[in-house]
Amino acid sequence: RLFNKRVFCVVCCDLRFRLTHLGGKEGRVCVTCHSTLINRGYLKEQYYHNCHTDINSLVVPLRTLRKEQKKVWFADSVLPRNEASSVNTSPTRRDSSQTHPPTAAQVESTHVSVRFSFLLIPKGWELKQMHWCCVDYTVEEKRTESSLLEELEQGLTEPLVFVLNANLLAMVKIVSYMNRRCWCVMSKGMHAVGQPEVVVLLQCLPEEKRFPTDIFSHFIQIYWDAQTAGKLLNHLSHSSAARGFLGGSEHAGFLYVRPTFQSLDGLPLPPQPFLFGLLVLRAELPWARAFPLRLLLRLGAEYRFYPCPLFSVRFREPLFGQIRNSIMRLLVDFRFYRYTLPVVTGMMVDLEARSTFITIPKTRHAELLKVLNRSIERVLAMAACFNERADSHLICVQTADGEYQTQAISIHSQPRRVTGSCFFVFSGSLKASSGYLAKSSIVEDGLMVQVTMETMLELRRALRDMRDFTLTCGKLHQSDRQEYVHIRWQDEEPCFNKGIISPIDGKSMESITCVKTCQRLEYRATGKVIRWTEVFFLQKEKQVNGHSRDANQKRLTEQFARAFCLTLCQSLCLLKEDGMSKLGLRITLDGQKFLAGSNGQCLPEHYQDSLKQALMAVVQSASQYCQHTSLQFELIFYILEDIL
């Protein structure tokens, strides 16, 4: 029974808000909670609203700083009305920080004081506190969209820069790529939340006179999801967009890919890591979610680029229609996506003359065991990774009548020797009386192998024991027509972290294990935030007791990260002004060596001395674990503007 309570139905009260505990998804909230969430400074809805308005009310254009200008000071960090400000040097999630702009005596004569346009501020908000920082750009006064387009048409050497928030920029340039006139829109600032930068090449429409501002709003969405919910986009990930995205009701979002064989000549690119976003239509969205490699290769066949184009075309015809009689309907739940084809990182399938090779990295044995434990006894199906060593790849094409056909796409002007496959299926449905040792066939863009139940059990034992295994396919007593399927374990796995270097000394991080931090470890002080984003394990002990060892390493790296942040907390403004917004800390426990740096150089000596004292205290407190260990790792941090 309710006393003095009023219950509202969904028709009368249907307020919703994106909630962190729901992973950034919208949830129903009451009127009081909705008002509280708005007033506490959750900026996303306000930013997202601005992204659908005219470009002049969305962003402030920036121009590259002239050589004679050494530094530029500008004000940012928009805070909500009635937001309490306090200096806090403890790890927080939503607290704002208060700082004071430098006095006239503190600002050198070469510094130019400028202010963000109030058009950046959502409705109902006001500029409450001035935050000052040094950047390599100077803010221009409000410009018309037509004047900005004229500058782009003139072929500027440097991209136009737009402010999406105090920590996120969008770089825009019109380029000629593969004889196509394209918008090149790339982000700058995603790395600070652990997210690879995003590049979108969008083919221009005839006589187009508007900026593709929907891409700006999508960048803000990606940034917000990474910062608040920890949702990070990687190779073959996808992001969804509302109807009407980029002017088309069928535009559904982007599929993200790493460039491999494609040309990057003439493109202004961000530092590694970065991803290219390929526009996906609504009819193609199920494949982007469940089996993205099929969609990627089908795009390559459509535009004759191997393995796929890097540009997107609006208002094109969908490459896939309604899902009909595909083998994927048996392997993937296209309705609720409760199950799909599992993928083991680095596993590839090569088709050669009368031989098929399934290659699995030894370091991924634990992942394979999980797949074996979850699969049914009679069927083993897995998706493969794109094979950069292959010169061609199987693709699946859906015809006008809805049927699926097998084709192949290859590198231009190269003979086909090794053909990659998108998946494999081992089925234990073959009867011993059939007269076949095993049957292998190509189904759509994958490999189907039928074996007896006894062979299936033997195959599973070999995979669990990490042993090489060979299957002979064909009829008995016909060795001249037999084919072979080889399962091989390899010591090396494909290269990753390509192009990533250490901020300390430029050391290459290629093929070094990197772990993104799950928890948001942030410290706020003087209007800045220092954030720990990832850890690279340069040297790792052989795991005797895997779970406990990983847990100890996780706790240890977190303790070092906290000590690093607390030590530098009061110097964040100075570090940011000196251009040291990305910091690295390399720790070698065997010998107790510590090295911190930024921009390829070590930090000044007074920082090093303070850090050494704080880090030695961590070593002493964790001496039980640190003793007799050869662990070496590098922590990555970013200094940001405190905008929440």
XYZ file of C-alpha atoms in Angstrom:
644
model
C 0.000 0.000 0.000
C 1.285 3.461 -0.886
C 0.994 6.417 1.487
C 1.252 9.937 0.055
C 3.007 8.607 -3.036
C 2.230 9.404 -6.651
C 2.860 6.750 -9.277
C 3.299 7.872 -12.879
C 2.876 5.629 -15.887
C 5.371 5.607 -18.751
C 3.177 7.944 -20.787
C 3.255 10.650 -18.100
C 6.899 10.275 -17.041
C 9.393 8.721 -19.437
C 12.588 10.543 -18.519
C 15.760 8.689 -19.444
C 19.469 9.246 -18.885
C 22.668 7.446 -19.864
C 23.803 5.704 -16.678
C 27.344 4.543 -15.922
C 26.282 1.382 -14.056
C 24.367 0.297 -17.185
C 27.481 0.606 -19.327
C 26.476 3.981 -20.738
C 23.022 2.790 -21.852
C 19.880 4.814 -21.239
C 17.731 3.921 -18.249
C 14.478 5.324 -16.852
C 14.890 7.776 -13.985
C 12.450 9.788 -11.916
C 12.022 13.553 -12.205
C 14.136 14.283 -9.117
C 17.005 12.035 -10.177
C 16.913 13.382 -13.717
C 17.219 16.950 -12.449
C 20.038 15.963 -10.081
C 22.000 14.208 -12.816
C 21.711 17.221 -15.096
C 22.817 19.662 -12.396
C 25.759 17.513 -11.246
C 27.565 18.058 -14.487
C 27.054 15.077 -16.743
C 28.061 16.832 -19.947
C 27.395 14.165 -22.499
C 23.776 14.894 -23.293
C 24.551 18.570 -23.598
C 27.475 17.985 -25.933
C 25.502 15.478 -27.940
C 22.666 17.973 -28.344
C 25.062 20.597 -29.678
C 26.466 18.160 -32.234
C 23.222 18.256 -34.219
C 23.094 22.032 -34.435
C 24.753 24.348 -36.891
C 28.526 24.055 -37.059
C 29.004 27.594 -35.732
C 27.243 26.623 -32.495
C 29.140 23.343 -32.194
C 32.843 23.960 -32.426
C 35.455 26.656 -32.400
C 37.871 26.474 -35.343
C 41.559 26.643 -34.586
C 44.422 27.505 -36.857
C 47.974 26.299 -36.563
C 50.156 28.520 -34.408
C 52.519 30.784 -36.326
C 56.217 30.179 -35.813
C 56.803 33.496 -34.056
C 54.192 32.619 -31.420
C 55.795 30.460 -28.759
C 52.841 29.853 -26.467
C 49.143 30.562 -26.401
C 47.026 30.701 -23.280
C 43.343 30.049 -23.522
C 40.467 29.461 -21.148
C 38.433 26.276 -21.163
C 36.862 23.751 -18.789
C 33.196 24.674 -18.926
C 31.468 23.876 -15.648
C 27.739 23.602 -14.928
C 25.864 26.242 -12.985
C 25.981 25.898 -9.199
C 28.791 23.336 -9.403
C 30.900 23.328 -6.256
C 34.620 23.624 -6.870
C 37.290 22.266 -4.596
C 40.926 21.314 -4.861
C 41.245 17.549 -4.525
C 44.380 15.471 -4.863
C 42.779 12.117 -4.119
C 41.442 9.732 -6.762
C 37.954 10.924 -7.649
C 35.420 10.339 -10.379
C 33.230 13.417 -10.745
C 34.607 16.147 -8.467
C 35.552 19.442 -10.056
C 38.790 21.239 -9.275
C 39.359 24.911 -8.696
C 42.252 26.862 -10.043
C 43.100 30.504 -10.595
C 44.353 32.095 -13.805
C 47.874 33.491 -13.654
C 48.269 37.138 -12.890
C 49.597 39.593 -15.426
C 53.048 39.320 -13.882
C 53.024 35.565 -14.330
C 52.148 35.649 -18.027
C 55.015 36.402 -20.363
C 54.594 39.019 -23.035
C 54.746 36.355 -25.750
C 51.651 34.652 -24.344
C 48.370 35.582 -25.970
C 45.291 35.375 -23.751
C 42.205 34.182 -25.614
C 38.941 32.630 -24.562
C 36.721 29.885 -25.930
C 33.585 31.158 -27.609
C 30.483 30.910 -25.464
C 28.904 29.007 -28.337
C 30.755 25.966 -27.010
C 28.664 26.111 -23.863
C 25.343 24.217 -23.949
C 22.141 26.055 -23.184
C 21.608 26.774 -19.519
C 25.318 26.708 -18.703
C 27.755 29.465 -17.926
C 31.518 29.905 -17.756
C 32.135 29.703 -14.040
C 35.867 29.111 -13.674
C 38.821 30.001 -15.890
C 41.343 27.236 -16.525
C 44.567 28.131 -18.275
C 46.813 25.845 -20.237
C 49.410 25.992 -22.988
C 48.662 24.499 -26.417
C 50.031 24.685 -29.938
C 46.981 26.409 -31.391
C 45.404 29.831 -31.180
C 41.636 30.198 -31.043
C 40.122 32.302 -33.798
C 36.988 34.337 -33.549
C 33.716 32.930 -34.795
C 33.912 32.054 -38.487
C 31.210 31.304 -41.006
C 30.946 27.841 -42.449
C 31.324 29.144 -45.993
C 34.630 30.871 -45.202
C 36.013 27.696 -43.633
C 34.965 25.665 -46.664
C 36.707 28.146 -48.943
C 39.954 27.625 -47.048
C 39.622 23.852 -47.342
C 38.925 24.132 -51.064
C 42.161 26.077 -51.489
C 44.108 22.988 -50.402
C 45.563 23.999 -47.039
C 48.698 22.107 -46.070
C 47.523 21.839 -42.451
C 44.075 20.571 -41.387
C 41.503 22.812 -39.779
C 41.173 22.022 -36.082
C 37.887 22.063 -34.167
C 37.408 21.921 -30.407
C 34.942 19.217 -29.331
C 35.788 19.544 -25.649
C 38.781 20.733 -23.641
C 40.596 17.421 -24.221
C 39.320 16.357 -27.641
C 39.969 17.926 -31.042
C 38.816 17.069 -34.555
C 41.178 17.673 -37.495
C 39.493 18.230 -40.868
C 40.965 18.367 -44.345
C 39.732 17.709 -47.881
C 42.089 15.256 -49.600
C 42.344 13.431 -52.902
C 42.599 9.733 -52.083
C 42.637 7.092 -54.820
C 41.182 9.616 -57.279
C 38.325 10.343 -54.883
C 37.664 13.677 -53.223
C 37.177 12.904 -49.539
C 36.678 14.527 -46.191
C 39.485 13.407 -43.896
C 38.290 13.771 -40.291
C 40.509 12.488 -37.501
C 40.400 12.740 -33.741
C 43.117 14.005 -31.431
C 42.808 13.193 -27.745
C 41.345 9.667 -27.719
C 44.638 8.190 -26.494
C 44.169 9.911 -23.151
C 41.164 7.687 -22.370
C 42.827 4.501 -23.652
C 41.061 4.620 -27.010
C 42.878 4.469 -30.392
C 42.472 7.619 -32.444
C 39.824 7.439 -35.180
C 40.164 8.489 -38.828
C 37.174 8.754 -41.175
C 37.638 9.159 -44.936
C 34.241 10.153 -46.298
C 33.789 10.626 -50.023
C 32.445 14.103 -50.762
C 29.042 14.481 -52.337
C 28.722 16.530 -55.546
C 28.492 20.239 -54.718
C 28.636 19.527 -50.977
C 28.623 22.758 -48.953
C 28.257 21.501 -45.370
C 30.702 20.004 -42.898
C 29.942 16.386 -41.872
C 29.275 17.473 -38.286
C 27.648 14.137 -37.404
C 31.169 12.701 -37.319
C 32.058 15.248 -34.625
C 29.128 14.110 -32.504
C 30.163 10.491 -33.044
C 33.687 11.273 -31.842
C 32.236 12.783 -28.666
C 30.116 9.647 -28.195
C 33.187 7.404 -28.568
C 35.213 9.571 -26.181
C 32.451 9.593 -23.577
C 31.906 5.814 -23.734
C 35.632 5.205 -23.308
C 35.965 7.671 -20.444
C 32.896 6.753 -18.399
C 32.052 3.152 -19.298
C 35.443 1.810 -20.414
C 34.081 0.851 -23.844
C 37.083 0.799 -26.170
C 37.014 0.278 -29.921
C 39.552 -2.081 -31.469
C 40.161 -3.727 -34.824
C 36.832 -5.053 -36.223
C 34.795 -3.313 -33.516
C 31.755 -1.296 -34.518
C 29.791 1.676 -33.218
C 26.142 2.466 -33.848
C 24.469 5.749 -34.732
C 20.891 7.001 -34.702
C 18.768 7.238 -37.828
C 19.550 10.212 -40.000
C 23.286 9.856 -39.394
C 25.212 11.707 -42.127
C 21.928 12.553 -43.806
C 20.831 8.986 -44.548
C 18.264 6.859 -42.733
C 20.201 3.678 -43.633
C 23.549 4.858 -42.246
C 24.017 2.807 -39.063
C 27.528 3.609 -37.796
C 31.122 2.567 -38.432
C 33.187 -0.611 -38.637
C 36.751 0.033 -37.427
C 39.799 -1.502 -39.092
C 43.573 -1.237 -38.944
C 45.241 -0.411 -42.270
C 47.336 -3.255 -43.710
C 48.045 -3.276 -47.460
C 46.229 -0.021 -48.278
C 48.098 3.094 -49.334
C 48.302 5.927 -46.785
C 50.070 8.413 -49.053
C 48.868 11.992 -48.742
C 46.764 11.406 -45.626
C 47.281 13.463 -42.440
C 47.370 10.742 -39.799
C 47.472 10.799 -35.990
C 50.170 8.936 -34.036
C 49.715 5.200 -33.558
C 47.517 3.493 -32.590
C 44.659 4.608 -34.833
C 41.718 3.010 -36.631
C 39.837 3.832 -39.814
C 36.054 3.986 -39.593
C 34.102 2.457 -42.499
C 30.468 3.497 -42.884
C 28.045 0.603 -42.302
C 24.424 0.416 -43.459
C 21.569 -0.929 -41.341
C 21.195 -4.079 -43.432
C 24.903 -4.801 -42.849
C 24.847 -4.169 -39.100
C 24.174 -7.842 -38.125
C 27.367 -8.863 -39.917
C 29.326 -6.018 -38.316
C 28.225 -7.320 -34.913
C 28.481 -11.071 -35.438
C 31.040 -11.644 -38.204
C 32.853 -8.386 -39.122
C 35.613 -10.027 -41.190
C 33.024 -11.131 -43.776
C 31.754 -7.566 -44.158
C 35.270 -6.122 -44.321
C 36.323 -8.410 -47.193
C 33.026 -7.922 -49.008
C 33.660 -4.167 -48.999
C 37.083 -4.877 -50.487
C 35.563 -6.888 -53.323
C 32.972 -4.186 -54.012
C 35.522 -1.382 -54.388
C 38.444 -3.546 -55.621
C 40.768 -2.840 -52.688
C 42.542 -5.569 -50.737
C 41.529 -6.330 -48.089
C 39.098 -3.389 -47.883
C 38.880 0.305 -48.802
C 39.700 2.953 -46.226
C 37.108 5.416 -47.550
C 33.335 5.379 -47.103
C 30.586 6.171 -49.594
C 27.245 7.547 -48.499
C 23.888 6.441 -49.941
C 25.331 3.272 -51.508
C 23.462 -0.004 -51.911
C 23.795 -2.521 -49.043
C 26.128 -5.455 -49.682
C 24.022 -7.898 -47.657
C 20.282 -8.257 -47.348
C 18.038 -10.423 -45.219
C 19.905 -13.353 -43.653
C 18.663 -16.515 -45.319
C 20.113 -19.994 -45.852
C 23.594 -19.297 -44.562
C 25.645 -21.662 -42.448
C 26.033 -18.729 -40.067
C 22.407 -19.084 -39.005
C 23.468 -22.322 -37.288
C 26.558 -20.808 -35.666
C 25.378 -17.310 -34.686
C 22.335 -16.017 -32.821
C 21.342 -13.125 -35.091
C 18.286 -12.301 -32.997
C 19.671 -11.754 -29.487
C 23.428 -12.284 -30.125
C 23.660 -14.625 -27.137
C 26.322 -16.656 -28.941
C 28.531 -16.115 -31.954
C 31.656 -17.565 -33.536
C 34.510 -17.436 -30.997
C 37.847 -15.984 -32.085
C 41.299 -16.920 -30.788
C 43.709 -14.022 -31.237
C 46.278 -14.720 -33.936
C 44.686 -17.940 -35.232
C 44.681 -18.120 -39.051
C 43.576 -20.556 -41.752
C 45.667 -20.907 -44.942
C 44.443 -22.765 -48.018
C 47.156 -24.052 -50.332
C 47.302 -26.686 -53.042
C 45.866 -29.886 -51.486
C 46.804 -28.680 -47.987
C 45.143 -26.521 -45.363
C 47.056 -25.084 -42.402
C 45.359 -23.931 -39.200
C 47.985 -22.003 -37.227
C 47.507 -21.228 -33.522
C 49.936 -19.205 -31.339
C 51.109 -21.131 -28.272
C 50.556 -18.053 -26.134
C 46.807 -18.299 -26.863
C 46.348 -21.835 -25.535
C 44.249 -20.587 -22.606
C 41.832 -18.862 -25.012
C 41.479 -22.048 -27.033
C 40.718 -24.091 -23.913
C 37.816 -21.758 -23.123
C 36.418 -22.312 -26.623
C 36.738 -26.094 -26.261
C 34.981 -26.075 -22.900
C 32.055 -24.053 -24.229
C 31.536 -25.961 -27.491
C 29.379 -29.049 -27.931
C 31.125 -32.373 -28.383
C 30.170 -32.992 -32.006
C 30.949 -29.551 -33.470
C 33.942 -27.234 -33.186
C 33.551 -23.924 -35.042
C 35.787 -20.863 -34.796
C 36.325 -17.623 -36.674
C 39.793 -16.911 -38.048
C 41.778 -13.684 -38.015
C 42.769 -11.851 -41.166
C 45.994 -13.367 -42.473
C 48.485 -10.728 -43.599
C 50.802 -13.443 -44.941
C 48.181 -14.567 -47.473
C 47.982 -12.954 -50.911
C 44.249 -13.653 -51.353
C 41.179 -14.369 -49.265
C 37.854 -16.152 -49.595
C 34.819 -13.861 -49.560
C 31.074 -14.438 -49.418
C 28.763 -12.620 -51.848
C 24.990 -12.531 -51.475
C 23.242 -12.525 -54.845
C 20.066 -10.662 -55.779
C 17.940 -13.737 -54.982
C 19.455 -14.002 -51.486
C 21.784 -16.959 -52.104
C 25.395 -16.982 -50.886
C 28.294 -17.601 -53.252
C 32.009 -18.129 -52.696
C 34.485 -15.858 -54.442
C 38.056 -14.744 -53.812
C 39.761 -11.367 -53.547
C 43.504 -10.995 -54.056
C 46.283 -8.423 -54.046
C 46.488 -6.677 -57.388
C 49.020 -8.098 -59.879
C 50.204 -10.872 -57.560
C 49.774 -14.616 -58.168
C 47.577 -16.499 -55.723
C 49.623 -18.920 -53.629
C 48.072 -18.756 -50.164
C 44.357 -18.055 -49.683
C 42.967 -17.075 -46.310
C 39.716 -18.389 -44.863
C 37.306 -16.596 -42.523
C 36.315 -19.576 -40.361
C 36.427 -23.343 -39.997
C 33.940 -25.942 -38.783
C 34.826 -29.467 -37.650
C 31.774 -31.723 -37.559
C 31.721 -35.233 -36.108
C 28.823 -36.312 -38.343
C 30.796 -38.560 -40.732
C 29.955 -42.252 -40.436
C 32.704 -44.863 -40.461
C 30.839 -46.787 -43.175
C 30.948 -43.860 -45.621
C 34.256 -44.956 -47.124
C 35.897 -41.592 -46.375
C 38.687 -40.827 -43.964
C 37.344 -37.263 -43.729
C 35.641 -34.762 -46.022
C 36.769 -31.167 -46.545
C 34.936 -28.533 -48.547
C 34.692 -24.756 -48.876
C 31.412 -23.351 -47.564
C 30.781 -19.658 -48.268
C 34.012 -17.995 -47.043
C 35.117 -20.775 -44.698
C 36.245 -24.383 -44.431
C 34.022 -27.315 -43.440
C 35.666 -30.595 -42.361
C 33.540 -33.670 -41.628
C 35.191 -36.362 -39.502
C 34.120 -39.404 -37.535
C 33.312 -39.043 -33.863
C 36.473 -40.939 -32.909
C 38.597 -38.520 -34.939
C 36.786 -35.567 -33.351
C 37.657 -36.780 -29.847
C 41.275 -37.297 -30.879
C 41.375 -33.791 -32.369
C 40.067 -32.273 -29.141
C 42.690 -34.117 -27.086
C 45.445 -32.833 -29.366
C 44.222 -29.246 -28.977
C 44.054 -29.561 -25.190
C 47.568 -31.011 -25.074
C 48.868 -28.364 -27.520
C 50.058 -30.998 -30.005
C 50.244 -30.697 -33.782
C 47.599 -32.733 -35.568
C 47.059 -33.800 -39.197
C 43.832 -34.945 -40.828
C 43.758 -36.868 -44.100
C 40.697 -36.066 -46.216
C 39.451 -38.215 -49.073
C 38.403 -41.774 -49.848
C 40.176 -44.831 -48.580
C 42.767 -46.349 -50.932
C 42.922 -43.208 -53.136
C 46.059 -41.531 -51.878
C 46.597 -39.609 -55.122
C 43.409 -37.584 -54.502
C 43.729 -37.065 -50.793
C 44.060 -33.662 -49.145
C 45.437 -32.730 -45.744
C 44.412 -30.431 -42.913
C 47.321 -29.549 -40.617
C 46.851 -27.979 -37.189
C 50.103 -26.355 -36.089
C 51.177 -24.516 -32.960
C 53.667 -21.704 -33.448
C 55.913 -19.909 -30.972
C 55.411 -16.478 -32.492
C 52.165 -14.633 -32.910
C 51.412 -11.899 -35.454
C 52.887 -8.482 -34.739
C 50.774 -6.017 -32.801
C 51.283 -2.524 -31.362
C 52.859 -1.511 -34.666
C 54.246 2.012 -34.636
C 53.754 2.538 -30.885
C 56.793 3.953 -29.086
C 57.650 4.756 -25.498
C 57.279 8.410 -24.419
C 60.436 7.989 -22.313
C 63.072 7.228 -24.950
C 61.237 6.260 -28.149
C 61.677 2.517 -27.546
C 59.478 0.451 -29.880
C 56.554 -1.284 -28.176
C 55.834 -3.583 -31.108
C 54.739 -7.098 -30.058
C 54.974 -6.165 -26.361
C 52.012 -7.199 -24.232
C 49.832 -4.217 -23.345
C 47.028 -4.234 -20.788
C 44.478 -1.418 -20.632
C 43.543 -0.395 -17.113
C 40.045 -1.549 -16.214
C 39.548 0.864 -13.328
C 39.710 4.633 -13.775
C 42.671 5.730 -11.684
C 42.547 9.535 -11.745
C 43.959 12.259 -9.519
C 42.785 15.869 -9.708
C 44.645 19.012 -8.716
C 44.846 22.654 -9.855
C 42.356 22.209 -12.666
C 44.141 19.216 -14.202
C 43.643 15.453 -14.122
C 46.378 12.830 -14.363
C 45.060 9.525 -15.654
C 46.680 6.080 -15.851
C 45.641 4.369 -19.102
C 47.769 1.266 -19.752
C 50.780 -0.835 -18.827
C 53.330 -2.513 -21.133
C 55.061 -5.635 -19.800
C 58.575 -5.387 -21.243
C 59.777 -8.454 -19.347
C 57.448 -10.899 -17.680
C 58.083 -13.872 -15.454
C 57.066 -17.315 -16.589
C 53.805 -18.015 -14.875
C 53.904 -20.923 -12.476
C 50.630 -20.096 -10.796
C 48.944 -17.967 -13.449
C 45.939 -16.505 -11.634
C 47.701 -15.532 -8.409
C 50.704 -14.178 -10.319
C 48.497 -11.977 -12.521
C 46.613 -10.705 -9.472
C 49.884 -9.783 -7.742
C 51.150 -7.991 -10.843
C 47.890 -6.074 -11.137
C 48.074 -4.889 -7.520
C 51.739 -3.993 -7.864
C 51.303 -1.909 -11.028
C 48.363 -0.106 -9.430
C 50.445 0.770 -6.357
C 53.214 2.210 -8.534
C 50.652 4.161 -10.577
C 49.137 5.696 -7.439
C 52.546 6.689 -6.095
C 53.479 8.274 -9.442
C 50.247 10.286 -9.629
C 50.416 11.503 -6.029
C 54.026 12.616 -6.432
C 53.342 14.698 -9.557
C 49.880 15.903 -8.578
C 50.921 19.415 -7.563
C 53.064 19.842 -10.703
C 50.444 18.973 -13.316
C 50.083 22.550 -14.562
C 53.831 22.988 -15.008
C 54.171 19.668 -16.817
C 51.261 20.465 -19.133
C 52.629 23.931 -19.896
C 55.965 22.395 -20.863
C 54.198 20.110 -23.339
C 54.587 16.957 -21.243
C 50.984 15.753 -21.317
C 51.902 12.106 -22.030
C 54.177 10.536 -19.427
C 55.836 7.158 -19.081
C 57.248 5.358 -16.033
C 59.529 2.357 -16.626
C 60.214 0.120 -13.636
C 62.720 -2.738 -13.411
C 62.203 -4.617 -10.157
C 65.401 -6.625 -10.540
C 67.829 -3.889 -9.514
C 65.112 -1.414 -8.500
C 65.553 0.960 -11.439
C 63.050 3.713 -12.212
C 62.912 5.940 -15.279
C 60.250 8.559 -16.046
C 60.033 10.700 -19.145
C 57.991 12.431 -21.813
C 58.465 13.391 -25.473
C 61.461 11.062 -25.769
C 63.362 12.633 -22.861
C 63.707 11.937 -19.151
C 61.887 14.199 -16.721
C 63.961 16.944 -15.050
C 66.118 15.783 -12.163
C 63.999 17.246 -9.361
C 61.010 15.201 -10.573
C 63.156 12.072 -10.774
C 64.383 12.508 -7.188
C 60.863 12.922 -5.809
C 59.623 9.928 -7.776
C 62.478 7.708 -6.646
C 61.648 8.289 -2.987
C 57.941 7.555 -3.497
C 58.552 4.479 -5.652
C 61.128 3.023 -3.265
C 58.470 3.170 -0.560
C 56.216 1.031 -2.782
C 59.030 -1.478 -3.324
C 59.594 -1.767 0.423
C 55.887 -2.229 1.149
C 55.664 -4.950 -1.521
C 59.060 -6.496 -0.804
C 57.594 -9.978 -0.444
C 56.547 -9.969 -4.086
C 59.309 -7.751 -5.503
C 62.099 -9.945 -4.142
C 63.718 -12.313 -6.655
C 61.538 -11.166 -9.556
C 62.642 -10.046 -13.004
C 59.487 -8.133 -13.872
C 59.914 -5.005 -16.022
C 56.981 -2.863 -17.107
C 56.125 0.624 -18.308
C 53.105 2.632 -17.162
C 51.523 5.296 -19.391
C 49.814 8.421 -18.011
C 48.072 11.454 -19.517
C 47.506 14.933 -18.088
C 44.102 16.339 -19.072
C 41.950 19.361 -18.408
C 39.455 18.770 -15.604
C 36.116 19.297 -17.360
C 33.861 17.333 -14.999
